[in-house]
Structure formats: C-alpha cells, structure tokens
mmCIF file of C-alpha atoms in Angstrom:
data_model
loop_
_atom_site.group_PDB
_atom_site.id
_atom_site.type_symbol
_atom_site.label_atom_id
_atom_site.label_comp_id
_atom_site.label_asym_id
_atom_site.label_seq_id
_atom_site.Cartn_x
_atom_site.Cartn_y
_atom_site.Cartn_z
ATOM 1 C CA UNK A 8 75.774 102.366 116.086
ATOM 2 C CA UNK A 9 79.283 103.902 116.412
ATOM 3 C CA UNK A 10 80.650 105.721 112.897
ATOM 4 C CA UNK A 11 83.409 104.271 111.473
ATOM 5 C CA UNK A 12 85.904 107.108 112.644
ATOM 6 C CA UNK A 13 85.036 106.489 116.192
ATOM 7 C CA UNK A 14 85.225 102.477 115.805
ATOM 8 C CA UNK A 15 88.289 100.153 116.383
ATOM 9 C CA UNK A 16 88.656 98.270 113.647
ATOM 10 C CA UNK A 17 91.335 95.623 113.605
ATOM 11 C CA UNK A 18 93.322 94.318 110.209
ATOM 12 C CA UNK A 19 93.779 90.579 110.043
ATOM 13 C CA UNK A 20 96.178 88.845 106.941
ATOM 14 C CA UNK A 21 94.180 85.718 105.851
ATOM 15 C CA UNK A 22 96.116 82.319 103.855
ATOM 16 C CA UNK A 23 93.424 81.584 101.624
ATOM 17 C CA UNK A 24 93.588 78.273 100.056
ATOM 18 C CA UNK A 25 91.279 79.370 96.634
ATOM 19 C CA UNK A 26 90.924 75.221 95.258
ATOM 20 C CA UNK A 27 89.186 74.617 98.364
ATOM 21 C CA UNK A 28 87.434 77.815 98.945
ATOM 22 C CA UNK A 29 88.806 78.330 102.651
ATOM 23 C CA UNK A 30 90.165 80.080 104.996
ATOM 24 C CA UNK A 31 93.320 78.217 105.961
ATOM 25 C CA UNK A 32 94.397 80.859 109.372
ATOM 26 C CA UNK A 33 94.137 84.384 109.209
ATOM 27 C CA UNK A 34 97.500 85.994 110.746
ATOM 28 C CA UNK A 35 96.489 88.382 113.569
ATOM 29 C CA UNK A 36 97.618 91.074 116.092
ATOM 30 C CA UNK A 37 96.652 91.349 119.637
ATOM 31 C CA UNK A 38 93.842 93.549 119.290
ATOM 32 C CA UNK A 39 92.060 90.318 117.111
ATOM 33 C CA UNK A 40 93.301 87.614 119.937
ATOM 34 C CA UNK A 41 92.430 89.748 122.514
ATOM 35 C CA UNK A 42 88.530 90.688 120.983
ATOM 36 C CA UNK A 43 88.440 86.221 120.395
ATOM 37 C CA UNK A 44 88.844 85.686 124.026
ATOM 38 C CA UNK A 45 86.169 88.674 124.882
ATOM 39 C CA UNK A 46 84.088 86.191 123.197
ATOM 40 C CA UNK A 47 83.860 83.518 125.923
ATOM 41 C CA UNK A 48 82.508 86.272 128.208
ATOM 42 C CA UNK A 49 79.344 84.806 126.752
ATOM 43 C CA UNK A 50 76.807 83.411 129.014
ATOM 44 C CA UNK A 51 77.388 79.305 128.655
ATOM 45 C CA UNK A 52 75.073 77.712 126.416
ATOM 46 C CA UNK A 53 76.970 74.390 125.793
ATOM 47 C CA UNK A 54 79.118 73.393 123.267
ATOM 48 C CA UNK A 55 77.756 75.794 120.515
ATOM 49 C CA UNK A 56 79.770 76.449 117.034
ATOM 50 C CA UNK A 57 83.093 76.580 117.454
ATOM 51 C CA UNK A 58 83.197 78.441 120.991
ATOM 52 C CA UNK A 59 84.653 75.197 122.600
ATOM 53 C CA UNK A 60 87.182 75.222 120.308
ATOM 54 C CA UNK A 61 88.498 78.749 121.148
ATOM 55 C CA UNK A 62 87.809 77.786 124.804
ATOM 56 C CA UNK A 63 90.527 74.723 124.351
ATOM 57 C CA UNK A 64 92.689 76.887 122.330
ATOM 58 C CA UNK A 65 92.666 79.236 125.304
ATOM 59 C CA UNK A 66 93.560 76.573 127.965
ATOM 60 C CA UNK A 67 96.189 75.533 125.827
ATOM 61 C CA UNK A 68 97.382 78.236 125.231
ATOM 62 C CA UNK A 69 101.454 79.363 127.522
ATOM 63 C CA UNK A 70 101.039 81.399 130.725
ATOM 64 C CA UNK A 71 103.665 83.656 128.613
ATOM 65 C CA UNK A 72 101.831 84.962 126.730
ATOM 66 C CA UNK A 73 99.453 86.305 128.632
ATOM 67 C CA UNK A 74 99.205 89.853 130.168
ATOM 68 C CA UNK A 75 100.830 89.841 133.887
ATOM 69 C CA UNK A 76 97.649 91.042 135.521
ATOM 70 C CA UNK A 77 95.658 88.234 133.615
ATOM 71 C CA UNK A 78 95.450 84.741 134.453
ATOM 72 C CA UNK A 79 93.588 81.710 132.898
ATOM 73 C CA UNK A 80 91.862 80.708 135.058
ATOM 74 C CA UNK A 81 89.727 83.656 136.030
ATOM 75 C CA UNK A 82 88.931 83.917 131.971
ATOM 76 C CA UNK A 83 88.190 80.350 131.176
ATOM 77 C CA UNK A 84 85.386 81.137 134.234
ATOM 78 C CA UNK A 85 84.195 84.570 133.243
ATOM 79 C CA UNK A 86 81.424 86.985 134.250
ATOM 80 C CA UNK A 87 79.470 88.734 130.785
ATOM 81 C CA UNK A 88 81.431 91.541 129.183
ATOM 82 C CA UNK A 89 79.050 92.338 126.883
ATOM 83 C CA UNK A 90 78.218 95.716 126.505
ATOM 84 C CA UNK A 91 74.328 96.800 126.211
ATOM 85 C CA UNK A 92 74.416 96.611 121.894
ATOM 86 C CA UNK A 93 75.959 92.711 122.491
ATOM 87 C CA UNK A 94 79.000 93.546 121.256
ATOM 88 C CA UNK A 95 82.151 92.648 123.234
ATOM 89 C CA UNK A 96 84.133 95.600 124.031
ATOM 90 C CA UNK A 97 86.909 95.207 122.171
ATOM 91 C CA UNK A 98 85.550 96.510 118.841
ATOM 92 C CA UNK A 99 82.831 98.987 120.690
ATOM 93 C CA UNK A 100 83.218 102.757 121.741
ATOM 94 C CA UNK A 101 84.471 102.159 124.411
ATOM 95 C CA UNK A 102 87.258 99.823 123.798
ATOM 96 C CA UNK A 103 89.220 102.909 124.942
ATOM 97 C CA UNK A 104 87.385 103.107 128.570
ATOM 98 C CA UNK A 105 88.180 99.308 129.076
ATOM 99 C CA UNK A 106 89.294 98.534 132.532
ATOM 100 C CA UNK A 107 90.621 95.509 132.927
ATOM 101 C CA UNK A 108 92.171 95.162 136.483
ATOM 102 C CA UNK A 109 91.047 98.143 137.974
ATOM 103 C CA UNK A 110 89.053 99.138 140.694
ATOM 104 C CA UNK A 111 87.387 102.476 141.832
ATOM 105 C CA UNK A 112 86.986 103.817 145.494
ATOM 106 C CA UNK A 113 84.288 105.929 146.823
ATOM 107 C CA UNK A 114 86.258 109.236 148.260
ATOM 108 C CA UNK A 115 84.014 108.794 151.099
ATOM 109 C CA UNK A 116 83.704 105.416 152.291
ATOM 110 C CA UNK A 117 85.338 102.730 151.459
ATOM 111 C CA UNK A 118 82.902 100.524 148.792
ATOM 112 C CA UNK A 119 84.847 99.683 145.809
ATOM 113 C CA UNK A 120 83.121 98.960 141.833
ATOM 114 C CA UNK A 121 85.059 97.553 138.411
ATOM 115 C CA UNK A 122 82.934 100.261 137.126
ATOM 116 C CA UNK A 123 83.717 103.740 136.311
ATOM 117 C CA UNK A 124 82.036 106.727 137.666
ATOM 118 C CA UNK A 125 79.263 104.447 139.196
ATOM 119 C CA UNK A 126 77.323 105.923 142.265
ATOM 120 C CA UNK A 127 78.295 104.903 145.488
ATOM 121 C CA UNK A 128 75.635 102.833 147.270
ATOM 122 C CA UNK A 129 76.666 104.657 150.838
ATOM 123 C CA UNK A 130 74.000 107.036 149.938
ATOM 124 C CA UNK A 131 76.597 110.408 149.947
ATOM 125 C CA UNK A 132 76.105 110.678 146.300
ATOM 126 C CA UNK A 133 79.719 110.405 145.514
ATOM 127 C CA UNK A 134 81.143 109.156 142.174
ATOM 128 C CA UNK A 135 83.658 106.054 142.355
ATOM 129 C CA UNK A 136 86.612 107.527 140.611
ATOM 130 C CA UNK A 137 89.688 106.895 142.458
ATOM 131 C CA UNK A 138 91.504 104.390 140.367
ATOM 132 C CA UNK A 139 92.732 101.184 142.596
ATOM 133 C CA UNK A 140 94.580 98.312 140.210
ATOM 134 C CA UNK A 141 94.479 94.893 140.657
ATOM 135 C CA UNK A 142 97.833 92.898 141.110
ATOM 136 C CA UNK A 143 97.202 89.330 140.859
ATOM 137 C CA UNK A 144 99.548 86.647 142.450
ATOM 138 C CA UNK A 145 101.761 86.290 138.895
ATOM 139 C CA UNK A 146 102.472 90.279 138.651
ATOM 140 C CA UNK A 147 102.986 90.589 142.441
ATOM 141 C CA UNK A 148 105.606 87.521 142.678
ATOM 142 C CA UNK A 149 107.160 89.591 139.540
ATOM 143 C CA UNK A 150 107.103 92.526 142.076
ATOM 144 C CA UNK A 151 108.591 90.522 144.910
ATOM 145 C CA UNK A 152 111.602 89.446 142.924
ATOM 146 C CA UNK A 153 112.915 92.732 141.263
ATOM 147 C CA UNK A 154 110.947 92.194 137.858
ATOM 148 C CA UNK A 155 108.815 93.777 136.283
ATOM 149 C CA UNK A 156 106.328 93.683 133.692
ATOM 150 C CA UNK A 157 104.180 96.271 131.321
ATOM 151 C CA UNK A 158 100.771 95.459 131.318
ATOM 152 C CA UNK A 159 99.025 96.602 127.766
ATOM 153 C CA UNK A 160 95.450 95.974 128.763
ATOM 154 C CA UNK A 161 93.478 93.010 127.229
ATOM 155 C CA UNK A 162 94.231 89.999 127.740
ATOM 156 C CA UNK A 163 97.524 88.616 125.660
ATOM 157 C CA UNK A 164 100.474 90.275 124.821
ATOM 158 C CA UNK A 165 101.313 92.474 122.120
ATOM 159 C CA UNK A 166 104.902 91.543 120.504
ATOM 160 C CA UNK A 167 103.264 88.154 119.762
ATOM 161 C CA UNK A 168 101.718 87.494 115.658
ATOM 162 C CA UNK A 169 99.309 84.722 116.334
ATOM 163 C CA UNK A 170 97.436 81.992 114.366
ATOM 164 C CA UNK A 171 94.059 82.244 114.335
ATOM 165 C CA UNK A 172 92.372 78.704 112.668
ATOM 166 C CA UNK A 173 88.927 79.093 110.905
ATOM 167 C CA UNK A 174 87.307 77.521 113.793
ATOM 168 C CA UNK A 175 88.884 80.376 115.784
ATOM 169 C CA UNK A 176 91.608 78.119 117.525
ATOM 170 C CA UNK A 177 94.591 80.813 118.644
ATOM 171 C CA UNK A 178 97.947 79.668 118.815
ATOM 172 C CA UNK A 179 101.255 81.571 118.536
ATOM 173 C CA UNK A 180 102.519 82.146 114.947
ATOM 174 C CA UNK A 181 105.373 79.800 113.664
ATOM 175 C CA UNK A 182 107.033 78.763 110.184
ATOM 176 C CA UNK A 183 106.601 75.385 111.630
ATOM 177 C CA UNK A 184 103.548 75.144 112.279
ATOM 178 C CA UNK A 185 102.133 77.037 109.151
ATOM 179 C CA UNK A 186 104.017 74.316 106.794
ATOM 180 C CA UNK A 187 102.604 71.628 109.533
ATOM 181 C CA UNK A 188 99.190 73.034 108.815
ATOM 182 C CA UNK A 189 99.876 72.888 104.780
ATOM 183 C CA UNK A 190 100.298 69.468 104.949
ATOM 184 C CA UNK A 191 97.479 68.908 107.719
ATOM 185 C CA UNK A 192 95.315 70.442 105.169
ATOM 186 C CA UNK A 193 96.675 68.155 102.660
ATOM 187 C CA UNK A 194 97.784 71.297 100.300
ATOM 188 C CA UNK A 195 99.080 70.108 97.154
ATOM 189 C CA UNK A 196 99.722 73.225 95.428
ATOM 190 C CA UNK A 197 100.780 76.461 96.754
ATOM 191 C CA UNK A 198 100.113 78.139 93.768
ATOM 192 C CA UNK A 199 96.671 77.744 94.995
ATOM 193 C CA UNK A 200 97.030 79.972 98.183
ATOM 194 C CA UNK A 201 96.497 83.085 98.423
ATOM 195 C CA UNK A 202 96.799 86.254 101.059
ATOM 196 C CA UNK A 203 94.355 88.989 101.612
ATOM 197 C CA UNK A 204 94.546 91.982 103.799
ATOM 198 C CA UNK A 205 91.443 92.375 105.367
ATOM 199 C CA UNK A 206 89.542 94.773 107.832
ATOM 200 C CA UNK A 207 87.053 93.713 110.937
ATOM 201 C CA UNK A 208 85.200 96.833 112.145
ATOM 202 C CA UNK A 209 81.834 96.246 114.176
ATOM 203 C CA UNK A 210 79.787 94.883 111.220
ATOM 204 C CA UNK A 211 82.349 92.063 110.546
ATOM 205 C CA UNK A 212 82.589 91.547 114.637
ATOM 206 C CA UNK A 213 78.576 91.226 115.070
ATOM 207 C CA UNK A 214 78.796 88.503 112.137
ATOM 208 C CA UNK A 215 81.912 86.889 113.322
ATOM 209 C CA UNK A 216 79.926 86.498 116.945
ATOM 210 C CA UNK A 217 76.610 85.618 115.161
ATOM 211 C CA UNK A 218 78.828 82.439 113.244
ATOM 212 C CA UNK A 219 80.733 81.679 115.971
ATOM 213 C CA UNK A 220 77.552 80.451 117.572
ATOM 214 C CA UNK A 221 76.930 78.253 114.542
ATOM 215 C CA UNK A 222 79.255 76.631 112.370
ATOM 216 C CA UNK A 223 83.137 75.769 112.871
ATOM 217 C CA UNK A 224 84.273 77.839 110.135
ATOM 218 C CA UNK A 225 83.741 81.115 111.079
ATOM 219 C CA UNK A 226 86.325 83.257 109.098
ATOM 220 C CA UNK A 227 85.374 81.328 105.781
ATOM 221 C CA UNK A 228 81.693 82.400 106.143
ATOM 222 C CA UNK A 229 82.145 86.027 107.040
ATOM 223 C CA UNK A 230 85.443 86.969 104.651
ATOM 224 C CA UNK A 231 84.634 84.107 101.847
ATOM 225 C CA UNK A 232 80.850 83.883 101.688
ATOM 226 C CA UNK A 233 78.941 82.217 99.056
ATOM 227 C CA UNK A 234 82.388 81.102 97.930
ATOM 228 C CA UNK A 235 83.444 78.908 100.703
ATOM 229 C CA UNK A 236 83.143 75.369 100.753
#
C-alpha cells in the first residue's frame, strides 16, 4: 500500500442535509468524475449497487464535456482498468503513468502495446517505448477544420465543477439544478444543511468501490457512517 505522500488524494465539498442524515451531492473536480467513470472498467456483474446508475449518468451525460480523445461509446463498453491491488488507477501510484490514448512501438518491428515498457513479442528483446497517440474521429475532425483541443488525460474535462448524487449519478454543476434538487429532496429547512470539506485518498476509494457494489447511497455510508439514514 502506497504512503500517503506518494498517493493522489482528491478533495470533494459535500451538501449535507443533517435532519435526514444524508448526503445530498458532494461538489467535485475532475480528478473525482474522472476516478467514478474508472469505476465501470469493472468486469459486468449486472445491475449491482448503484453502478447502473453511474453507467446512465454517463450516457447522459454531453459529448462536451468529455476529453477530445475520449468518446462514450468506447467507455460505456470498456476493457478492466484495474490495477493488480483492485484499485482503479486514478487514486493508485501510478495515476501519474496513466496512458490513456497512447500507444508504444517496438524500435524494431512494428508490434504496437497500450502498455509501457512491455517486451516486444518479436523475440529481439526490445522495450516498447516509442510513444504513438491515439486520435479518435472527434479530435481528428477538430484537426481537419483548424481547431484544436487540449487533451488533460482522463476522461472529462477539467474547467467543469460537477454534481456528484449519493448514488454516484454525475452531472454538470448548476444553481438550478442544486435548488431543483432541494426541493426534489423535499428540503424544508436550509438551516438544516450543511457543507463539509472532505478528503478521498485510497482508503476512502477501496470503500467507496466496496459500497458502490452494494447499496445506492454510497457517499452517505463512507463520509456519514453510523449516522446516515
């Protein structure tokens, strides 16, 4: 296990409604959207806690936001991401090495990996390093028209807040739809709500994938415990 200066961690802003014991949405950055979506790079199971529901947030979720060397498609049908410890990348080691989009060549011959440094099966015993990236048809119609776009890495974009629902629904952050929500939630007093500053590292990431397997209100369990109704 990683020590805590050589972890991500990410900080999330949580509405807590403290009548009702819950998590109303937690306010989050890209990093936190971004480690969600890792999430449905688990192997299918059915529909299991509230993984459908990020799933459907994801579909729903604009084309515009997303990085220009993603697309939906390709990560509503994913392969695992999971590293060997479980953990999806995004709060692991080696969050930093993530490749995304990229490619690397055999100097040699020409056999191409998505993974770093891997030996080339030619049998020459050469390293894939040379870095070839991925355009896919959004970025390279971008390309074709004079426009271009910075790609971040990840999977959504990064001058975006978004809403993240207990049930880990993700949907860009709005006054509108946070007093839509109030009401939704039938909120009679917002005396009663209350914010908190808190901070996922990998303990709060291996809980927040062990409850989104099980229950539909994951950030209540992990940030409210005992407490939440």
């Amino acid at each position: 296990m990683a020590t805590a200066s050589k972890t991500s961690k990410v900080m999330l802003k949580l509405l807590i409604d403290t009548k009702g014991q819950r998590v109303l949405f937690a306010e989050a950055g890209k990093d936190f959207v971004d480690f969600l979506f890792y999430l449905l790079s688990l192997p299918e199971e059915g529909d299991v806690g509230c993984l459908t529901d990020l799933y459907q947030s994801l579909e729903n979720l604009n084309e515009t936001y997303m990085q220009p060397n993603q697309n939906k498609i390709s990560m509503l049908n994913p392969k695992s991401s999971l590293n060997s410890n479980g953990l999806p990348l995004m709060l692991s080691d080696n969050h930093d090495q993530s490749t995304a989009g990229k490619f690397y060549l055999c100097g040699y011959y020409n056999h191409v990996s998505d993974v770093y440094n891997s030996i080339c099966p030619c049998g020459s015993g050469y390293r894939m390093t040379k870095v070839l990236t991925f355009v896919n048809s959004s970025a390279a119609a971008n390309s074709s028209t004079g426009t271009t776009a910075a790609v971040e890495g990840g999977f959504v974009k990064g001058v975006v807040t978004y809403m993240v629902m207990d049930n880990l629904e993700v949907k860009p952050m709005s006054t509108i739809s946070s007093i839509a929500l109030l009401n939704e939630f039938n909120v009679q007093n917002v005396r009663s709500l209350k914010e908190k500053i808190v901070v996922l590292g990998v303990d709060e990431g291996m809980k927040l994938l062990k409850a989104s397997l099980e229950c539909k209100t994951v950030l209540s369990s992990i940030f409210l415990g005992d407490t939440a109704a």
